Short mmCIF file of C-alpha atoms in Angstrom, two decimals:
data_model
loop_
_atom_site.label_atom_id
_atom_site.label_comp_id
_atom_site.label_asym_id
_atom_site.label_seq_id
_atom_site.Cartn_x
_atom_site.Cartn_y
_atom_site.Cartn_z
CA UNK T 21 0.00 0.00 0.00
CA UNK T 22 1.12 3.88 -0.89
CA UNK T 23 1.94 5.89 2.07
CA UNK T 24 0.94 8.87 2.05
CA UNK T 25 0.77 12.55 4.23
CA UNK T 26 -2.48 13.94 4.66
CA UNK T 27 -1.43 16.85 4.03
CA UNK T 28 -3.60 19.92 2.51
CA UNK T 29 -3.87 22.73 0.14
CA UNK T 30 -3.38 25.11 3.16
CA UNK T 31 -0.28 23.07 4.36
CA UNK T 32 -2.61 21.79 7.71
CA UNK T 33 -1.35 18.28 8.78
CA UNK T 34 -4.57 16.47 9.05
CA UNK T 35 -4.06 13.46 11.73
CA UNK T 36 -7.38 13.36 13.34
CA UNK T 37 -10.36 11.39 12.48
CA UNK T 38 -13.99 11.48 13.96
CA UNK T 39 -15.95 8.39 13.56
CA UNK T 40 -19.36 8.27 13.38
CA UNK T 41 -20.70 4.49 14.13
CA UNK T 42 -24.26 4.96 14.09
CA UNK T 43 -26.84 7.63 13.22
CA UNK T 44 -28.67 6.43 15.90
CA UNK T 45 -29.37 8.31 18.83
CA UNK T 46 -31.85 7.59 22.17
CA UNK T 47 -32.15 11.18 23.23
CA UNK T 48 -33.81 13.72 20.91
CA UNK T 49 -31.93 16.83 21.21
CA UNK T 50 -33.59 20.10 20.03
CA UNK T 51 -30.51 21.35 18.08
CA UNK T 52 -30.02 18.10 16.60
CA UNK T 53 -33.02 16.71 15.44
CA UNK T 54 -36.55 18.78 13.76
CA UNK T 55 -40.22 17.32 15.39
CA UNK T 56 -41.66 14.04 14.14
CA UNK T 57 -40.15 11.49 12.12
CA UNK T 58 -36.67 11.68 11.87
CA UNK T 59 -35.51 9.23 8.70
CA UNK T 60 -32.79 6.88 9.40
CA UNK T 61 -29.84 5.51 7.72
CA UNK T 62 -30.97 1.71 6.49
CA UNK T 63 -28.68 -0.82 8.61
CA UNK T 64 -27.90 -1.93 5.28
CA UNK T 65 -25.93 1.14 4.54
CA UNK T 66 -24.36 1.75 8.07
CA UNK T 67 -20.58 1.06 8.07
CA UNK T 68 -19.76 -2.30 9.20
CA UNK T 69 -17.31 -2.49 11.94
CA UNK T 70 -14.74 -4.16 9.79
CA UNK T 71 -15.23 -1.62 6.92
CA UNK T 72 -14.62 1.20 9.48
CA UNK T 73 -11.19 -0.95 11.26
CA UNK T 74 -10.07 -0.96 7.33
CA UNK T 75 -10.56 2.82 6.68
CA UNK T 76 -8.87 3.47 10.44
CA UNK T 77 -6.03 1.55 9.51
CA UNK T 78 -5.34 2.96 5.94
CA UNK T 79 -5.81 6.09 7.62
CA UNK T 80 -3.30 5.70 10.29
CA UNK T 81 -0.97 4.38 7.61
CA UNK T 82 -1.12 7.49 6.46
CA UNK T 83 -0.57 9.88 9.09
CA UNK T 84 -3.80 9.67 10.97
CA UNK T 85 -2.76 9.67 15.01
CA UNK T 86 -6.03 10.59 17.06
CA UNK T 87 -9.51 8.99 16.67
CA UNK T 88 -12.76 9.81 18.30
CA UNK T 89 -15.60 7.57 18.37
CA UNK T 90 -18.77 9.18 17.87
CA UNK T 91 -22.45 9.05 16.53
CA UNK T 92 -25.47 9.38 16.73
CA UNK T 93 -24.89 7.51 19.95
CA UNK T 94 -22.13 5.55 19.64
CA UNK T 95 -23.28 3.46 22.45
CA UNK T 96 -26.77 2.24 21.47
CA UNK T 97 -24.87 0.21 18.60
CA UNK T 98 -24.59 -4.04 19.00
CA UNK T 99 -20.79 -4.95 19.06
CA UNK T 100 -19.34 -1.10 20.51
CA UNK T 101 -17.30 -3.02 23.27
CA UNK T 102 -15.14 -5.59 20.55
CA UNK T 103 -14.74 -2.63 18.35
CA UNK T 104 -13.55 -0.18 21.20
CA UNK T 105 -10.89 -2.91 21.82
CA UNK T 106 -9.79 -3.05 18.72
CA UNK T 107 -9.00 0.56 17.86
CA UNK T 108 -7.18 0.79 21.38
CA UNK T 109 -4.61 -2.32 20.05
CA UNK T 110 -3.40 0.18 16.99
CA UNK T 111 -0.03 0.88 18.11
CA UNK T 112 0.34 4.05 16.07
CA UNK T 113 -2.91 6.01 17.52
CA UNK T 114 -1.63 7.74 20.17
CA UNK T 115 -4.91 9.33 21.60
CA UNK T 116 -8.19 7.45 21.46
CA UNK T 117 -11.22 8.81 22.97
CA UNK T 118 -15.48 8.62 22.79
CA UNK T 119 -18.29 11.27 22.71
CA UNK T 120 -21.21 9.94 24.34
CA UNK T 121 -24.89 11.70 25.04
CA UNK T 122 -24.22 9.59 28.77
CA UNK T 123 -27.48 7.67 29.18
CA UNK T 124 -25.73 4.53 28.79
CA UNK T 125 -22.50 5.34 30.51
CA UNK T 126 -22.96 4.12 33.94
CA UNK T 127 -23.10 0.99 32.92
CA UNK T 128 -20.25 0.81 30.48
CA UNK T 129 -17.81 2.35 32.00
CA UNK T 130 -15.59 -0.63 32.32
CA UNK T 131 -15.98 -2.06 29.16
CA UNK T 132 -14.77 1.45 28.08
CA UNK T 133 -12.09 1.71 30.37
CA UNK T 134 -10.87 -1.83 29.67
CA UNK T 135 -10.88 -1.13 25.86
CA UNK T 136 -7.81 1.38 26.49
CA UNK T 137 -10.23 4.69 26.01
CA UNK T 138 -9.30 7.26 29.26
CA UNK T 139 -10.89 10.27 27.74
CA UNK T 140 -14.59 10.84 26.88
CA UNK T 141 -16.85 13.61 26.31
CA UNK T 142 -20.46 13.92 27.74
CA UNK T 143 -23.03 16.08 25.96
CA UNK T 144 -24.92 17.65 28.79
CA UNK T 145 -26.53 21.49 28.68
CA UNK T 146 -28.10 22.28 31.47
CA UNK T 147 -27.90 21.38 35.29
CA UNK T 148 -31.68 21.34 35.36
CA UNK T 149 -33.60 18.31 34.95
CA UNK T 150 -36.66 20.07 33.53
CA UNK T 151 -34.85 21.86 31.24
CA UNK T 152 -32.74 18.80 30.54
CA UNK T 153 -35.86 16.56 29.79
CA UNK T 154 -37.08 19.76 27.21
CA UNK T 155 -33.79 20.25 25.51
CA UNK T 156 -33.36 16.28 25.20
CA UNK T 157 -36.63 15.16 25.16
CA UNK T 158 -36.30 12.58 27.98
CA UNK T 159 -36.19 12.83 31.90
CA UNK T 160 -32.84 11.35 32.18
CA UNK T 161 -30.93 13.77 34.05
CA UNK T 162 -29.76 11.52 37.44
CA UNK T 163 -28.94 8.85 35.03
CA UNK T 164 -27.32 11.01 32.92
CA UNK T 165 -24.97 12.64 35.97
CA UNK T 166 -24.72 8.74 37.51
CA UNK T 167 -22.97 8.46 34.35
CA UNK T 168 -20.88 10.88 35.11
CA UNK T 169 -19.71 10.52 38.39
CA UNK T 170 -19.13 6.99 37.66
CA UNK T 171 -16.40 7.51 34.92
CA UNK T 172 -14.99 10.05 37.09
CA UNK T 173 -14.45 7.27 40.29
CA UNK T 174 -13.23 5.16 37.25
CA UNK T 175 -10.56 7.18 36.99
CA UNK T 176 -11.50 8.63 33.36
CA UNK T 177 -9.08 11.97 32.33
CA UNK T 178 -9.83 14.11 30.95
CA UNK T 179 -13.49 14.14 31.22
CA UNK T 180 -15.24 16.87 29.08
CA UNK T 181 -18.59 18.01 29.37
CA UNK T 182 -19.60 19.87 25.95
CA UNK T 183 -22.40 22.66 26.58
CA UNK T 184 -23.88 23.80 23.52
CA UNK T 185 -25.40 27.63 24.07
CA UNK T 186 -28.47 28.33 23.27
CA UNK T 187 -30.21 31.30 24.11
CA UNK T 188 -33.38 31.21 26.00
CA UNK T 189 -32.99 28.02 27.11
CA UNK T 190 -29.91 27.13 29.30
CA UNK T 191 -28.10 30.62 29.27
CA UNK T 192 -28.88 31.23 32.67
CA UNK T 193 -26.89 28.35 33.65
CA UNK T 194 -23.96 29.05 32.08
CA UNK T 195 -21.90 30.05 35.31
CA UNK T 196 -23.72 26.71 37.11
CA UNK T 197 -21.61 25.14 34.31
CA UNK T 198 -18.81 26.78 34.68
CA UNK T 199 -18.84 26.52 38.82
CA UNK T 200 -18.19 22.70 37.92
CA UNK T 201 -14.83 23.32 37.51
CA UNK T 202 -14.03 24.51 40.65
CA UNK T 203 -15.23 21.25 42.32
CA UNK T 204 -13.65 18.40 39.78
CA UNK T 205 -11.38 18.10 37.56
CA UNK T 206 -13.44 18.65 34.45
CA UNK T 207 -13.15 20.47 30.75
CA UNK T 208 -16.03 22.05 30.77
CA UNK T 209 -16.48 23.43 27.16
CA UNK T 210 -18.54 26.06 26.05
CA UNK T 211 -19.61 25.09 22.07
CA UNK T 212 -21.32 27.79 19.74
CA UNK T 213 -24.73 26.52 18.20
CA UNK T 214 -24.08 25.86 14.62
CA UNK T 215 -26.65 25.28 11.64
CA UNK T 216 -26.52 21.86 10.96
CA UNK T 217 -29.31 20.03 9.75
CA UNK T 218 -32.86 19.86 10.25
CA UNK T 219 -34.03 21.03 13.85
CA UNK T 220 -35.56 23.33 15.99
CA UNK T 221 -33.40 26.06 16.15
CA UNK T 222 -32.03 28.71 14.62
CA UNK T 223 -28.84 30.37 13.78
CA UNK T 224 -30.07 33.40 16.01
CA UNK T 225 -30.81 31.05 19.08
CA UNK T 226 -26.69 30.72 19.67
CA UNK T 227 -24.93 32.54 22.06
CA UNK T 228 -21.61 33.79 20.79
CA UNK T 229 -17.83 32.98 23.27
CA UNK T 230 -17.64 36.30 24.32
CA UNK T 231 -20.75 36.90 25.59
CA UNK T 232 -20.55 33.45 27.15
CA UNK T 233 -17.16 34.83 28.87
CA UNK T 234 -18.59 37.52 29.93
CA UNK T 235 -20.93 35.80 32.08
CA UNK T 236 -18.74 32.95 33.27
CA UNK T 237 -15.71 35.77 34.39
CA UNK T 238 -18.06 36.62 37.05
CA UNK T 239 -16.93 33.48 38.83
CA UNK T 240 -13.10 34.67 38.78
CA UNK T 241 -10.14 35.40 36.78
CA UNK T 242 -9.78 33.55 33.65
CA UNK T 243 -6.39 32.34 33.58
CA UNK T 244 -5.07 30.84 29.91
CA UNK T 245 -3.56 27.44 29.64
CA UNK T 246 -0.90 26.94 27.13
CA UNK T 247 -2.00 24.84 24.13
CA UNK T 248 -1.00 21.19 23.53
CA UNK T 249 0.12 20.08 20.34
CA UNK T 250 -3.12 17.46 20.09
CA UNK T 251 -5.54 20.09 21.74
CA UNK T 252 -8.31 20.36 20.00
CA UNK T 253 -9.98 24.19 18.93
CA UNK T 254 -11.23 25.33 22.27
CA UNK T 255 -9.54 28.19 23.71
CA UNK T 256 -8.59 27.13 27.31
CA UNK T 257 -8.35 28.97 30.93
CA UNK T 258 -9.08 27.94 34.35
CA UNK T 259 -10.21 29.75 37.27
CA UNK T 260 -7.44 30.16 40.04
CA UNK T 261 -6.90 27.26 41.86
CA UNK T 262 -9.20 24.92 40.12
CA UNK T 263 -9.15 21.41 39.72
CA UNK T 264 -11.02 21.77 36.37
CA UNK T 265 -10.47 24.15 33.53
CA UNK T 266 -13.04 26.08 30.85
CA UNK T 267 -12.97 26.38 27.31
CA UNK T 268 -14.67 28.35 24.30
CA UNK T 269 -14.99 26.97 20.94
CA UNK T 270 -15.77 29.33 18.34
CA UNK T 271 -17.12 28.03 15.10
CA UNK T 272 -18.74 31.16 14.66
CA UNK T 273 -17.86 33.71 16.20
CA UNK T 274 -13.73 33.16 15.37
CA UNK T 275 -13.65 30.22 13.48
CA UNK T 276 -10.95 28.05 13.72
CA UNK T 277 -10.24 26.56 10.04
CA UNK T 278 -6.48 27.51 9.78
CA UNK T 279 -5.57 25.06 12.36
CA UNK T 280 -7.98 22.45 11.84
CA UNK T 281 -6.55 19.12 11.51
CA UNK T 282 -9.44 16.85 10.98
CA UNK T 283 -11.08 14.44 8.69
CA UNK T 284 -14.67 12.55 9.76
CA UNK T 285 -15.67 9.43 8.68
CA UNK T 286 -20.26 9.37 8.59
CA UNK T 287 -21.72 6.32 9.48
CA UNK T 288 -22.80 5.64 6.20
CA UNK T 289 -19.52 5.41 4.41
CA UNK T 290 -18.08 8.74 3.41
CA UNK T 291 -15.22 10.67 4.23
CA UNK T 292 -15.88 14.35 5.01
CA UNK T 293 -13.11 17.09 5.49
CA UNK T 294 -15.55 19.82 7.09
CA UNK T 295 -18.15 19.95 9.49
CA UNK T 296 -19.73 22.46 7.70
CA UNK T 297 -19.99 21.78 4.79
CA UNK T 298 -21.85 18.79 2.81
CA UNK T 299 -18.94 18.24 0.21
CA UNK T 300 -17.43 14.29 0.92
CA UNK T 301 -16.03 11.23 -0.99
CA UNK T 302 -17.80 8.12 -0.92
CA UNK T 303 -15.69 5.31 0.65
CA UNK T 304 -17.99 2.74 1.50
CA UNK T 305 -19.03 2.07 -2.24
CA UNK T 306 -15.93 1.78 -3.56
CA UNK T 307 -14.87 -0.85 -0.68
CA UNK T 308 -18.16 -2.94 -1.28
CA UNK T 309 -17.29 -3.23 -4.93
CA UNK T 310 -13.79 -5.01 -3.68
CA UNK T 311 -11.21 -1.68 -3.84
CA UNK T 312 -8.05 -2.44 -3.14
CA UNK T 313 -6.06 -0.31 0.11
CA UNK T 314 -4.44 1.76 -2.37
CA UNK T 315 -7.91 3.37 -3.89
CA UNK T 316 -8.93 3.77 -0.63
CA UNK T 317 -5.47 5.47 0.47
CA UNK T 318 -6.77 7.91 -2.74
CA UNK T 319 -9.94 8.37 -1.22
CA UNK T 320 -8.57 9.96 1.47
CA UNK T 321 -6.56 12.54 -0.55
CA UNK T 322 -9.31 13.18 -2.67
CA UNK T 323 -11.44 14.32 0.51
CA UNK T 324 -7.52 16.17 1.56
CA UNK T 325 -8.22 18.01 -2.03
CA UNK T 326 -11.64 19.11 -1.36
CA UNK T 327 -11.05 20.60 2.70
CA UNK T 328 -11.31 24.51 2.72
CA UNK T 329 -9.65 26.89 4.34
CA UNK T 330 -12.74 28.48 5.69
CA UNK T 331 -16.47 27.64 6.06
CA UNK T 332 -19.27 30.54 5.74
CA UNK T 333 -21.34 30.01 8.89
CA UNK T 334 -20.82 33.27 9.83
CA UNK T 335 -20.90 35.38 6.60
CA UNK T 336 -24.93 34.17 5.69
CA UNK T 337 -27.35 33.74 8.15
CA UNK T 338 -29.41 31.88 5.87
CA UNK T 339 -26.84 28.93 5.55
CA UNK T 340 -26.90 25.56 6.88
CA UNK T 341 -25.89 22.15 6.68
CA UNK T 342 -28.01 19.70 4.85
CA UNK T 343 -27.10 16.50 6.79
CA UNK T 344 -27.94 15.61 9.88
CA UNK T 345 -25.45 15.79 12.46
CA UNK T 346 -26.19 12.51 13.85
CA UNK T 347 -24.76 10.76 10.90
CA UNK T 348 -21.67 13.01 10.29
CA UNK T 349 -20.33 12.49 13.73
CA UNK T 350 -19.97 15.76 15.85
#
């Protein structure tokens, strides 16, 4: 097989892949999915485990170092645990780590853990568990938090708990959020809402970083934290004396494209090089039809060809993502 460097038109290194295992989801998040119906990806057309272990590794052979495992849910999928395993015994990924909504946490926390995985991220936006059963569409708060706390007696570091802002419904928390820090050792990461999808929000229900910082300053100085060289885009302080530490990421308000070093895999077999925008390369077709590595090593700088050096979120209020976030893996 050709090895290659994913490397792009813009000269960005791209050695991070999000994974997207399932479209699936068992919460039903107002920014993420619109009333009714939502249609699903046919299990026929999901990735199968083996076809995403094939891209991983073709990827990592050339240059890929950090995966995240994502969905939909990626816990609500059959066979999670094996597959876990399997990406923590590929010697040359040197950070693997899983996004989860948390409802099934509690109870998998040591099949995580014993699948090599020591960092997750928990969706959770609001401290409330009215407001947590509106925004998600289910009253599973405590189990939610049980979640939580478990993974944290497990040991799990960095744990991250990704707020996404929305105004009107959980901006008078924000500080709550924030307040976490002070008492564990969490990332507690303040997101910007972005367009994506069908759903039932809109681009003027997001609250923008700085007036997020504004509010959360009230708590104490903001002291910055020097940036790792596999940090992701959040922009990183902690309060004084804090276990824990607080982060803004910016999509819209100061987006982050220049250093953006990712590719994502969707759960029904393409490879996208931007969040935000619909443009990808269809991998799972060409695999089905009996590709050999080296197409699929093409693949892969084909979607390298297509990744911008900006998206235009915040230039047109009118635009928006077609697919669903769910499958594209957030």
């Amino acid at each position: 097989m050709v090895k290659t460097v994913l490397t792009d038109n813009f000269n960005r290194h791209l050695e991070y892949l999000r994974i997207s295992v399932t479209d699936r989801c068992n919460l039903r998040c107002i920014y993420c999915v619109p009333k009714g119906i939502v249609p699903k990806v046919p299990h026929a057309d999901i990735m199968r485990y083996e076809e995403i272990m094939r891209v991983i590794n073709i990827g990592v052979a050339a240059g890929i170092r950090k995966v995240r495992v994502t969905g939909g849910e990626p816990l609500v999928r059959k066979g999670i645990g094996p597959f876990l395993k399997s990406l923590g015994k590929i010697d040359s990924l040197t950070d693997i780590s899983l996004t989860t909504n948390g409802c099934l946490l509690e109870n998998n926390v040591d099949m995580i853990k014993s699948a090599g995985i020591r960092r997750i991220n928990v969706s959770i936006d609001t401290l409330d568990r009215d407001k947590f059963a509106y925004i998600t569409g289910y009253d599973v708060f405590d189990k939610v938090w049980r979640g939580i706390m478990r993974a944290h007696a497990a040991g799990f570091s960095p744990i991250k708990l990704i707020v996404v802002a929305l105004k009107g419904f959980n901006d008078q928390e924000l500080v709550d959020m924030a307040r976490l820090s002070l008492e564990y050792p969490f990332h507690i990461r303040f997101i910007e809402y972005m367009p994506i999808g069908n759903s039932r929000m809109h681009a003027g229900d997001s609250i923008l970083a700085p007036e997020i910082r504004k509010q959360v300053e009230t708590l104490g100085k903001l002291v910055p934290l020097e940036k790792k060289q596999m940090d992701g885009p959040a922009e990183r302080f902690r309060f004084e004396g804090a276990p824990g530490e607080v982060g803004f990421i910016r999509p819209i308000s100061r987006h982050f494209c220049a250093t953006c070093n990712r590719l994502r895999l969707t759960a029904d077999g393409h490879i996208r090089p931007c969040l935000l925008s619909d443009r990808q390369v269809d991998v799972k077709g060409p695999m089905r039809a009996g590709c050999s590595d080296d197409v699929i090593a093409g693949i892969f700088r084909t979607a390298v060809e297509y990744k911008q050096n900006v998206h235009h979120c915040n230039e047109d209020t009118a635009f928006k993502v077609a697919d669903q976030m769910s499958g594209i893996g957030g």
